[in-house]
Coordinates of C-alpha atoms in Angstrom, one line a residue:
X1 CA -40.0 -13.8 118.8
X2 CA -39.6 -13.7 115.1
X3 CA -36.5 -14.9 113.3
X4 CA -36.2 -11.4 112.1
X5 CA -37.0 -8.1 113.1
X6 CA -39.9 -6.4 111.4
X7 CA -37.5 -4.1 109.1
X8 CA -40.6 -2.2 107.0
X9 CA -42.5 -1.8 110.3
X10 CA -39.1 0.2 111.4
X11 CA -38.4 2.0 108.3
X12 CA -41.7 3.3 108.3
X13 CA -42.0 4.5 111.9
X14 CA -38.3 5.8 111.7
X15 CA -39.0 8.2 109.1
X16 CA -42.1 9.7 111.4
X17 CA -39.2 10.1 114.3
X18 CA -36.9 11.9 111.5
X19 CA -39.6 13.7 110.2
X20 CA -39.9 15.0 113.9
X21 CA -36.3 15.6 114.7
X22 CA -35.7 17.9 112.2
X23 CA -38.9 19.7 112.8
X24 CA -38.1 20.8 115.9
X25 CA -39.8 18.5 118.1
X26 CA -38.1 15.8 120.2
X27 CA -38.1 15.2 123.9
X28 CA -40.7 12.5 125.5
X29 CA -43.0 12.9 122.9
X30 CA -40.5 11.4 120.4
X31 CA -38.5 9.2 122.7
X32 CA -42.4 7.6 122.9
X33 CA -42.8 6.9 119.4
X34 CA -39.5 5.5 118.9
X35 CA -40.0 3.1 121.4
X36 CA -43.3 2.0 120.0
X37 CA -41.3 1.6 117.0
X38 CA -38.4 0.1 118.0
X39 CA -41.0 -2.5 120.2
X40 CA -43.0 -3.8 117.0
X41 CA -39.6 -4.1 114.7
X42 CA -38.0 -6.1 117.4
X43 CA -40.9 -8.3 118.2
X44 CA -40.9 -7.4 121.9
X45 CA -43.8 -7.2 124.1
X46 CA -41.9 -3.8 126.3
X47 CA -39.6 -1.6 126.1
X48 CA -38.3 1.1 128.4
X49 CA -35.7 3.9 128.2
X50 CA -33.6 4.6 131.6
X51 CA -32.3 8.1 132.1
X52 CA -28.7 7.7 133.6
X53 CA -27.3 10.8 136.1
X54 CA -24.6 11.3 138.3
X55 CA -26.6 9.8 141.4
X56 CA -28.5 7.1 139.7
X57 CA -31.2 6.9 137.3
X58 CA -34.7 6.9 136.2
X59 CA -37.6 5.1 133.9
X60 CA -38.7 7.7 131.7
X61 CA -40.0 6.5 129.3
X62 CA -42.0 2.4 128.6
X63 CA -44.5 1.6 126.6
X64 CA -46.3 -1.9 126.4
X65 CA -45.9 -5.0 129.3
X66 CA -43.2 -2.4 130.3
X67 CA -45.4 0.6 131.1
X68 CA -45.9 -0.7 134.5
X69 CA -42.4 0.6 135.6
X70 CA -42.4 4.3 134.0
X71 CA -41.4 6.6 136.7
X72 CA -39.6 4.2 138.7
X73 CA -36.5 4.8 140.3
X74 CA -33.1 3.3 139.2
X75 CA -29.9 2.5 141.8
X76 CA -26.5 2.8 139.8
X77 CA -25.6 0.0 142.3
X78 CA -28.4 -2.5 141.1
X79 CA -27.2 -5.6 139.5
X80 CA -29.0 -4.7 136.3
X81 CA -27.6 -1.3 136.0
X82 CA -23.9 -2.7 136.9
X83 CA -24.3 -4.8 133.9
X84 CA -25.2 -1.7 131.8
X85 CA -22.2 0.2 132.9
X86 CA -19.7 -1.9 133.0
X87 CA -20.6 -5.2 130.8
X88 CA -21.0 -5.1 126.7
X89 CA -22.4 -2.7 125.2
X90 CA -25.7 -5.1 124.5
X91 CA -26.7 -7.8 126.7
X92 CA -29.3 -10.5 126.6
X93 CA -30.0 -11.1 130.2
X94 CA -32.5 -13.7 132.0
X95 CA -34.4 -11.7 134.4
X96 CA -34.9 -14.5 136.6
X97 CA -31.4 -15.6 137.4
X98 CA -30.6 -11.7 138.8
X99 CA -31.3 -10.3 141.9
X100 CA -33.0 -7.2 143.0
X101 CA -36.4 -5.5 143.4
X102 CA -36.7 -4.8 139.5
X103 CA -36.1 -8.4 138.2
X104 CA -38.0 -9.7 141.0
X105 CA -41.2 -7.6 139.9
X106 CA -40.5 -8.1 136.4
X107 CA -40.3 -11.8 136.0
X108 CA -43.8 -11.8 138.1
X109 CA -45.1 -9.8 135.4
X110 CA -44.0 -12.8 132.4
X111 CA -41.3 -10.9 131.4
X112 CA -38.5 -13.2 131.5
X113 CA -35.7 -12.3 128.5
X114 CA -34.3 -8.9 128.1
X115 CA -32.1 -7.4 125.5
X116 CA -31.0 -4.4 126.8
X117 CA -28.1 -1.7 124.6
X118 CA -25.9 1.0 126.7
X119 CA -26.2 4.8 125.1
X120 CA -22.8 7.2 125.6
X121 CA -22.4 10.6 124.2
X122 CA -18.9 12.1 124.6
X123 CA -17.8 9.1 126.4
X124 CA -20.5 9.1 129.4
X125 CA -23.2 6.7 129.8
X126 CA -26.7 8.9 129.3
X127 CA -28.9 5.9 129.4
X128 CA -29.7 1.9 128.6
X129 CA -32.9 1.0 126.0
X130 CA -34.4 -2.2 127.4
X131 CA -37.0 -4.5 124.9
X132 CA -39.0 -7.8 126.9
X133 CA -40.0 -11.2 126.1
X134 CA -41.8 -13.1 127.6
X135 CA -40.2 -16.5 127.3
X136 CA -36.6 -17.6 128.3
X137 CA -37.0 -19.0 124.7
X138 CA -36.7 -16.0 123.4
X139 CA -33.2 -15.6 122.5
X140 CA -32.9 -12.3 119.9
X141 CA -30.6 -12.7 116.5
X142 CA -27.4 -10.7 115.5
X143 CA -29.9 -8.5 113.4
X144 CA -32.1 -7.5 116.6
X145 CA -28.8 -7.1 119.1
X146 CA -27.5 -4.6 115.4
X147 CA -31.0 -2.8 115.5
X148 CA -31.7 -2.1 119.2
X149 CA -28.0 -0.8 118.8
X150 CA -28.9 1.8 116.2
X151 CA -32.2 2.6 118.0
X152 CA -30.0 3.6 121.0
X153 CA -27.9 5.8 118.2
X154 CA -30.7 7.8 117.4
X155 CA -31.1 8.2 121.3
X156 CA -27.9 9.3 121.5
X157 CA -28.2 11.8 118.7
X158 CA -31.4 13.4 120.0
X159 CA -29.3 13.7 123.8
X160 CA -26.9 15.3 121.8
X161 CA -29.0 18.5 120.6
X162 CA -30.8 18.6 123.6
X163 CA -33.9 18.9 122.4
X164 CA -36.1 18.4 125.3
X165 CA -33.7 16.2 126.8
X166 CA -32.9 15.2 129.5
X167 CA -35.9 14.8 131.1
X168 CA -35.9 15.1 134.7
X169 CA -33.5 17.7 136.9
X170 CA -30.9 14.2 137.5
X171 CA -30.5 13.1 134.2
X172 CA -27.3 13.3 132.1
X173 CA -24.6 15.8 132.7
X174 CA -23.4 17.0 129.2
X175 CA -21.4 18.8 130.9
X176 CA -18.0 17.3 132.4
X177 CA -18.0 14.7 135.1
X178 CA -14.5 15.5 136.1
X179 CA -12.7 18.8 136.5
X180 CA -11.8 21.0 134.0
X181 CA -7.9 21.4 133.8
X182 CA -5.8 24.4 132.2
X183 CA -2.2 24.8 132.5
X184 CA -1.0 28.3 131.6
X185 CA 2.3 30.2 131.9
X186 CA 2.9 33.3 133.3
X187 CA 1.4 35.7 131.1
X188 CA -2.2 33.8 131.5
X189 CA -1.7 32.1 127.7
X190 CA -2.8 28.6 128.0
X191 CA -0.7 25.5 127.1
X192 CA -2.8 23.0 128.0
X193 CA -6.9 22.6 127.7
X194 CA -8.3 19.1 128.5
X195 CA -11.4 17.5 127.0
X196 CA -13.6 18.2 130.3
X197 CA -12.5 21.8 130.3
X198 CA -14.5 22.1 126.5
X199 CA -17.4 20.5 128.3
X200 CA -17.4 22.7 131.0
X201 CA -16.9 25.6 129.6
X202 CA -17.6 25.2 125.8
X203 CA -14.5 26.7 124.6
X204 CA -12.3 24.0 122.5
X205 CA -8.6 24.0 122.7
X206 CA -8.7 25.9 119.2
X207 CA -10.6 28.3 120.7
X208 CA -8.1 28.7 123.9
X209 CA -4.8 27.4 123.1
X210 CA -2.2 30.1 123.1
X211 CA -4.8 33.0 124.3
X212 CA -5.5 34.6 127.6
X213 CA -7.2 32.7 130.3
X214 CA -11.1 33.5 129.5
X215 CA -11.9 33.6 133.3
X216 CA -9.7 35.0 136.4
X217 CA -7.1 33.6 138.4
X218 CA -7.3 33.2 142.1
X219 CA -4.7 33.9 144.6
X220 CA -2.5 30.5 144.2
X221 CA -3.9 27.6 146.7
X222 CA -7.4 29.3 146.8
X223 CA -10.7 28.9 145.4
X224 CA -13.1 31.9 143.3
X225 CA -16.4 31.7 142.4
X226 CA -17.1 33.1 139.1
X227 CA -19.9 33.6 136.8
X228 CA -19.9 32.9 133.1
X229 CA -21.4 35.0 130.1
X230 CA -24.4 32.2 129.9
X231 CA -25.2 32.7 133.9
X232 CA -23.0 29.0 135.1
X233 CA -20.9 29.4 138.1
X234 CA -17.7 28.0 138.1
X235 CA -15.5 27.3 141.4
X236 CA -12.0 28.1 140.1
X237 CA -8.8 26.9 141.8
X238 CA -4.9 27.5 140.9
X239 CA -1.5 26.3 142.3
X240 CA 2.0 26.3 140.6
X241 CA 2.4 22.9 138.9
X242 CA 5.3 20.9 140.4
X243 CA 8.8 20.8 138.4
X244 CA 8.0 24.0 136.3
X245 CA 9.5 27.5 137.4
X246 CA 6.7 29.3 135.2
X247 CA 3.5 27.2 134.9
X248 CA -0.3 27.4 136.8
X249 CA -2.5 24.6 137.2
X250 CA -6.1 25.9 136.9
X251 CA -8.8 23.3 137.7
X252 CA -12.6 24.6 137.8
X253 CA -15.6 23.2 137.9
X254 CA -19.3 23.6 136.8
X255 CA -21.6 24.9 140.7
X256 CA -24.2 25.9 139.5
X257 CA -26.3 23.9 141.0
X258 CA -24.9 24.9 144.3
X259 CA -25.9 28.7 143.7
X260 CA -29.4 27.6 142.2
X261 CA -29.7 26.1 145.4
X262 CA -29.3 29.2 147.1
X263 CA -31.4 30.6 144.6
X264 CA -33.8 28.2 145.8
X265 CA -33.5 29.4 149.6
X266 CA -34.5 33.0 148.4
X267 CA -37.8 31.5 146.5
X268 CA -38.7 29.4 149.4
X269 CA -38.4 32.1 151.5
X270 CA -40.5 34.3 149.0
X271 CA -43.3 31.6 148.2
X272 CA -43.8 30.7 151.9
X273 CA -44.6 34.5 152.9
X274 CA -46.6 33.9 150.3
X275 CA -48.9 31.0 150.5
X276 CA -49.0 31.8 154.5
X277 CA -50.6 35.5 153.8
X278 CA -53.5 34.0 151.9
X279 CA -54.9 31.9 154.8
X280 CA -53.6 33.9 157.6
X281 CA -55.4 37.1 156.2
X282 CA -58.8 35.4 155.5
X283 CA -58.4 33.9 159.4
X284 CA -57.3 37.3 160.8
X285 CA -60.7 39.1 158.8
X286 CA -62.9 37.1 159.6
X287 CA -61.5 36.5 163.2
X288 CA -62.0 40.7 163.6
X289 CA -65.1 40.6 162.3
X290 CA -66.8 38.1 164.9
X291 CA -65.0 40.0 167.5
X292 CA -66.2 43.1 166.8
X293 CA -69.5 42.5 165.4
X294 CA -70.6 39.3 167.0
X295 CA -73.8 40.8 168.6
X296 CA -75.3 42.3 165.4
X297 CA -74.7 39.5 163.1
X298 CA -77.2 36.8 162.5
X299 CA -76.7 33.3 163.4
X300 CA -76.4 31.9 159.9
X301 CA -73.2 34.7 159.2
X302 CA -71.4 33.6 162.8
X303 CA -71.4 30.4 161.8
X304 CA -70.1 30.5 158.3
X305 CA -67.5 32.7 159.6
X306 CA -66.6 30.0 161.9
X307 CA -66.9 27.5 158.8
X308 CA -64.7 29.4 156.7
X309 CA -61.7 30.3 159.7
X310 CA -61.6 26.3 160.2
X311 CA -61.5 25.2 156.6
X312 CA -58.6 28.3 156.3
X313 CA -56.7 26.8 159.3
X314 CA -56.9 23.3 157.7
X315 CA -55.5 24.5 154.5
X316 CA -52.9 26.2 156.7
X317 CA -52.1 23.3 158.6
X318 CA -50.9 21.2 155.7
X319 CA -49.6 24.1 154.1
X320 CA -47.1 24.4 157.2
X321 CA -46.7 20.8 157.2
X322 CA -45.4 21.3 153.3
X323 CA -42.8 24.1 153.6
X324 CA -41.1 22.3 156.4
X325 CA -41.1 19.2 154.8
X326 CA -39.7 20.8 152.1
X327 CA -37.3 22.8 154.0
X328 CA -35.9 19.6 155.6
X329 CA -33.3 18.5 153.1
X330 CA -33.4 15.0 154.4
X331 CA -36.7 14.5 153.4
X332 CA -39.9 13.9 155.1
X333 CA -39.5 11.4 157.7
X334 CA -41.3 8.6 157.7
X335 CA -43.3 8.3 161.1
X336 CA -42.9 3.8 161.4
X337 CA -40.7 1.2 159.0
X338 CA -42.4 0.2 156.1
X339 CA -44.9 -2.9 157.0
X340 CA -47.9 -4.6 155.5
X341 CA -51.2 -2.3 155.4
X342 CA -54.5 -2.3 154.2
X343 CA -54.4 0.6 151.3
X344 CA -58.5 0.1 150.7
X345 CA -58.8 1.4 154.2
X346 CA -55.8 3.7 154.2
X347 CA -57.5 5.7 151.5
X348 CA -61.0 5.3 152.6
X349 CA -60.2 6.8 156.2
X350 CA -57.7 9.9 154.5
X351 CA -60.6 10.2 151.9
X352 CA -62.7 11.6 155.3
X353 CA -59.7 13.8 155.9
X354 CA -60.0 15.3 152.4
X355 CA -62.1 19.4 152.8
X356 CA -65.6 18.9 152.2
X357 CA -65.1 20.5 148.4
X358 CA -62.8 17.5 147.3
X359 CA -64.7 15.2 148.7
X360 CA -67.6 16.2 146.6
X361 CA -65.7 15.8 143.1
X362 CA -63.9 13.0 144.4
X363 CA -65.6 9.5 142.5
X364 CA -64.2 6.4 144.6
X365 CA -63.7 3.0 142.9
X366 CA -61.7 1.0 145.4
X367 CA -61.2 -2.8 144.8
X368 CA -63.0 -4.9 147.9
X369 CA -60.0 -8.0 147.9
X370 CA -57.1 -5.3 147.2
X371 CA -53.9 -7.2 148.5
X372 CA -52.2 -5.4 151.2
X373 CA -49.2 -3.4 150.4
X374 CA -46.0 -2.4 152.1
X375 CA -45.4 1.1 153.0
X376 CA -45.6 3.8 155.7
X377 CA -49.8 3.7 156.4
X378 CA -49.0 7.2 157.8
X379 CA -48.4 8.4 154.9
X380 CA -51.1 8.2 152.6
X381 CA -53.1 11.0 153.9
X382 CA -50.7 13.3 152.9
X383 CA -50.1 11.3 149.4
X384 CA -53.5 11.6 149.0
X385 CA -54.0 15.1 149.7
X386 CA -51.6 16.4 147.9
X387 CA -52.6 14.5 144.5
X388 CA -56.1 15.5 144.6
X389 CA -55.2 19.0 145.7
X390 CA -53.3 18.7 142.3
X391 CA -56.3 17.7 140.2
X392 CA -58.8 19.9 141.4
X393 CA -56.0 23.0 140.9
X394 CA -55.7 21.6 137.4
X395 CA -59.2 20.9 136.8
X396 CA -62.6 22.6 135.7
X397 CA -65.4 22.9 138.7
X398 CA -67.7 20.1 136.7
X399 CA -65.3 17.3 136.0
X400 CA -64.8 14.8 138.9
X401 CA -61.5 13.3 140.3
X402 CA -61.4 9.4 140.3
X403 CA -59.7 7.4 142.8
X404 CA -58.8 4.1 141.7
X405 CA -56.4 0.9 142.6
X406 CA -55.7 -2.4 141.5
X407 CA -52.8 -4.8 142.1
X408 CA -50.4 -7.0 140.4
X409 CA -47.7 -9.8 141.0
X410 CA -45.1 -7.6 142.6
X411 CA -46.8 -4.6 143.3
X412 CA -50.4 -2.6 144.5
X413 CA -51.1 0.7 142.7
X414 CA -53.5 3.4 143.0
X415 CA -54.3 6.4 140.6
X416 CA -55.9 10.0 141.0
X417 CA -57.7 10.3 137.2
X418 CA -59.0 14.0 136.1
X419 CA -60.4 15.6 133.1
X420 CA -58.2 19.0 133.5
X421 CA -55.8 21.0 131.1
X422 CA -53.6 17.4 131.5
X423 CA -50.0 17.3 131.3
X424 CA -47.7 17.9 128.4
X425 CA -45.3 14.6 128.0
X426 CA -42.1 16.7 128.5
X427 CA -43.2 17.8 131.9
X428 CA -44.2 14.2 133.6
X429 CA -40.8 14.3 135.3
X430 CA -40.0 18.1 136.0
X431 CA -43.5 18.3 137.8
X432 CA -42.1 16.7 140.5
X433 CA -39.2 19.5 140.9
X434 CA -38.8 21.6 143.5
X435 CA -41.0 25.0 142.8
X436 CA -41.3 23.9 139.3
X437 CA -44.6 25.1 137.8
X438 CA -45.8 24.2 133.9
X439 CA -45.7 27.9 132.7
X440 CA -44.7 31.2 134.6
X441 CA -47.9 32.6 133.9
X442 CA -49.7 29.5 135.8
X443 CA -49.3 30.8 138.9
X444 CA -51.1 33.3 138.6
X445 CA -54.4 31.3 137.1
X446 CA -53.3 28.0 139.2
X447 CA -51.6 29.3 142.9
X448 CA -48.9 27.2 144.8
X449 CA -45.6 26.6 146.2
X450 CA -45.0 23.8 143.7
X451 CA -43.9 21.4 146.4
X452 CA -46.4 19.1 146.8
X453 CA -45.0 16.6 143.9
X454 CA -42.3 16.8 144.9
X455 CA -43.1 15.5 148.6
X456 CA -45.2 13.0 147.3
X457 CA -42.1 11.4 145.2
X458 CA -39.9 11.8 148.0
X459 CA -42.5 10.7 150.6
X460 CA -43.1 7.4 148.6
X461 CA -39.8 6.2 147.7
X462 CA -38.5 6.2 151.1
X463 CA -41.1 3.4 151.1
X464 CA -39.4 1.5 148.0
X465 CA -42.5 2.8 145.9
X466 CA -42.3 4.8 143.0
X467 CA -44.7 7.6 141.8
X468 CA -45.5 9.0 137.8
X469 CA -47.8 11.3 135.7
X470 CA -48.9 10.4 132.4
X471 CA -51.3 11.9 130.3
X472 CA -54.6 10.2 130.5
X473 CA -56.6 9.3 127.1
X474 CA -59.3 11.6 126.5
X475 CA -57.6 14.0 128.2
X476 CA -56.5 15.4 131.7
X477 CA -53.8 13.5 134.3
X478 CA -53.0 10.3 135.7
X479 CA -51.1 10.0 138.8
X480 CA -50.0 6.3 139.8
X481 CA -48.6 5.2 142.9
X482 CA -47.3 2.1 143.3
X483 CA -46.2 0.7 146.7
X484 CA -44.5 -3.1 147.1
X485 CA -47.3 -5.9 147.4
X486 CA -47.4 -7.4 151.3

């Protein structure tokens, strides 16, 4: 590590990411550069931004010996994340004294120091900026602790106008994490507006203070839903507040997630009709026509229609298999424990399983002495499946699909490569929502529930894996899995 940090490197590569920032254009993208930056100035061989949420966390963004981890997973409970939220702001800490799957995988990678800063906005923790050495030698100056703290500003700042950010459906809440609280009199003017009721509802106590209530009142001691101007639900309660002869206590909160997931329900119900007519029609057509015509049609036509109702029932199989997957809120189940498998084989035998028109674009490059890894072997049909169903949606007729794996210290990956339209850096984490889709025009040109992602993350990390999409150089996707090494 150098005695100093690289301050003209930074300079120079901060002005790009203003330049950016004003024009408009932050999000991944940005947050990339800025950690490419931030890496070279501080002398680091990784760095990695952690997205922060109400239920934990995720990797969304590393560049260099850190890349390895983007995508992965991140328990508010770990011990590295406890030290983020509740120890100084900036901490050098020595991966290999700490315990948990992260430093464990880390350190077997040669990353040993780690000088990691804590981002807040409005007093919440959004996020932590992490930057790697590879020696426990490697102890960073007061001048790189001062500027991985004003990288994490700029972070902060770029949360702040929400400019593509957060990144993924769990990240930070900008809204309140507590209830809003109001205290009004008897002719609805209110006397009291706390800092979470600005959040929730973006009205500031100047705004409020000695005016009418801006939403209704329930009946004292029960709850209303109501919907704001900007389409957010709040779930309103009210009680008289103890000691007073003329006061209300109004506490709401932001559900909108709640009715979105309602919302949800009604899609589901509307995309399975849906995707089932497609297959079930073909079957049905073809199915009549055999029946009704089987005597005067020529060998060659019976048994392409038999070809094409088997391939249909196929696709409707594990399009069945996908809606109630999805419909199951506890996720799909895995069918043993996780235990040491051979993934050469596992994806060799679920290649065979793949329709005969994948299987033809699909270029395999499997690794003879691949280490076993540790998983659900059950699985990785579907996994499979479902990310080369993905590339050859997203993909032109010509281009293959590559199948690939490799292994490191701590882990044993395997990517699905293609040459399509590729991802855009600001969708790498909402492509794994629920019904999410690129573009509402894509589903037109590219048809689906938009579920299988989204099983594929939820399949894996029920096996302590993690999954990610990255744009791949040259164009088109990468999707990496990565499962523990056996």
């Amino acid at each position: 590590m150098p005695a100093r940090p690289d301050y003209p490197t930074f300079i120079a590569g901060h002005a790009e990411v203003i330049e950016r920032i004003n024009a408009g254009d932050a999000g991944l993208p940005t947050l990339d550069i800025l950690l490419r930056v931030a890496q070279e100035a501080l002398g680091a061989v990784g760095m990695l931004f952690a997205e922060y949420g109400t239920s934990g966390g995720r990797i969304v963004a590393a560049t260099g010996a850190a890349e390895w981890a983007l995508g992965r997973p991140i328990e508010t409970e770990s011990p590295i994340a406890m030290r983020m939220l509740t120890g100084l702001p900036t901490q050098v800490l020595t991966l290999d004294r700490l315990e948990g799957k992260f430093p464990h995988q880390a350190t077997g990678r040669g990353l040993h120091t780690m000088l990691a800063t804590r981002l807040s906005l409005r007093g919440m923790v959004i996020g932590s900026l992490h930057a790697f050495y590879p020696s426990v030698d490697d102890l960073p100056t007061i001048e790189h602790h001062t500027l991985i703290e004003f990288v994490g500003t700029n972070l902060a700042h770029m949360y702040g106008h929400q400019a593509g950010l957060p990144v993924h459906g769990d990240g930070p809440v900008v809204a309140a994490l507590t209830d809003g609280l109001a205290i009004i009199d008897f002719d609805r003017k209110v006397r009291l507006w706390n800092p979470a009721a600005e959040q929730v509802t973006g009205l500031s106590q100047a705004d409020v203070l000695n005016a009418t209530l801006p939403f209704p009142i329930p009946v004292l001691d029960q709850t209303l839903d109501h919907r704001l101007a900007d389409g957010r639900w709040l779930k309103i309660t009210a009680s008289e507040l103890t000691g007073t002869v003329d006061s209300i206590v109004v506490t709401f909160r932001d559900i909108s997630d709640q009715h979105r997931r309602e919302g949800d329900r009604d899609l589901f119900v509307a995309l399975t009709s849906h995707e089932l007519r497609t297959p079930v029609t073909v079957i049905k057509g073809y199915a009549d026509t055999l029946n009704s015509h089987w005597d005067e049609l020529p060998e060659y036509e019976r048994r392409h229609a038999a070809d094409v109702i088997g391939q249909r029932a196929g696709e409707l199989a594990r399009l069945v298999d996908r809606l109630l997957s999805s419909a199951d809120e506890a996720g799909p189940a895995a069918s043993s424990p996780p235990a040491p498998f051979d993934l050469v084989e596992a994806l060799r035998l679920a290649e065979r399983d793949l329709p005969t028109a994948l299987r033809r674009r699909l270029l395999v490059r499997l690794p003879v002495d691949l280490p076993k890894a540790v998983g659900d072997r059950s699985t990785v049909t579907t996994i499979l499946t479902e990310l080369v169903t993905n590339a050859d949606k997203y993909s032109g007729d010509g281009s293959s699909i590559e199948l690939t794996a490799q292994s490191d210290e701590r882990t044993v990956v395997f990517r699905v490569s293609d040459r399509g339209i590729g991802v855009r850096p600001e969708h790498v984490e909402r492509a794994f929502d629920r019904f999410w889709q690129a573009e509402s025009g894509d589903r037109r040109r590219y048809p689906g529930a938009g579920l299988g992602l989204y099983l594929v993350r939820r399949v894996i990390e029920r096996q302590n894996g993690w999954v990610s999409l990255r744009p791949r150089d040259g164009g088109g996707t990468v999707a990496e899995v990565r499962l523990p090494r056996g």
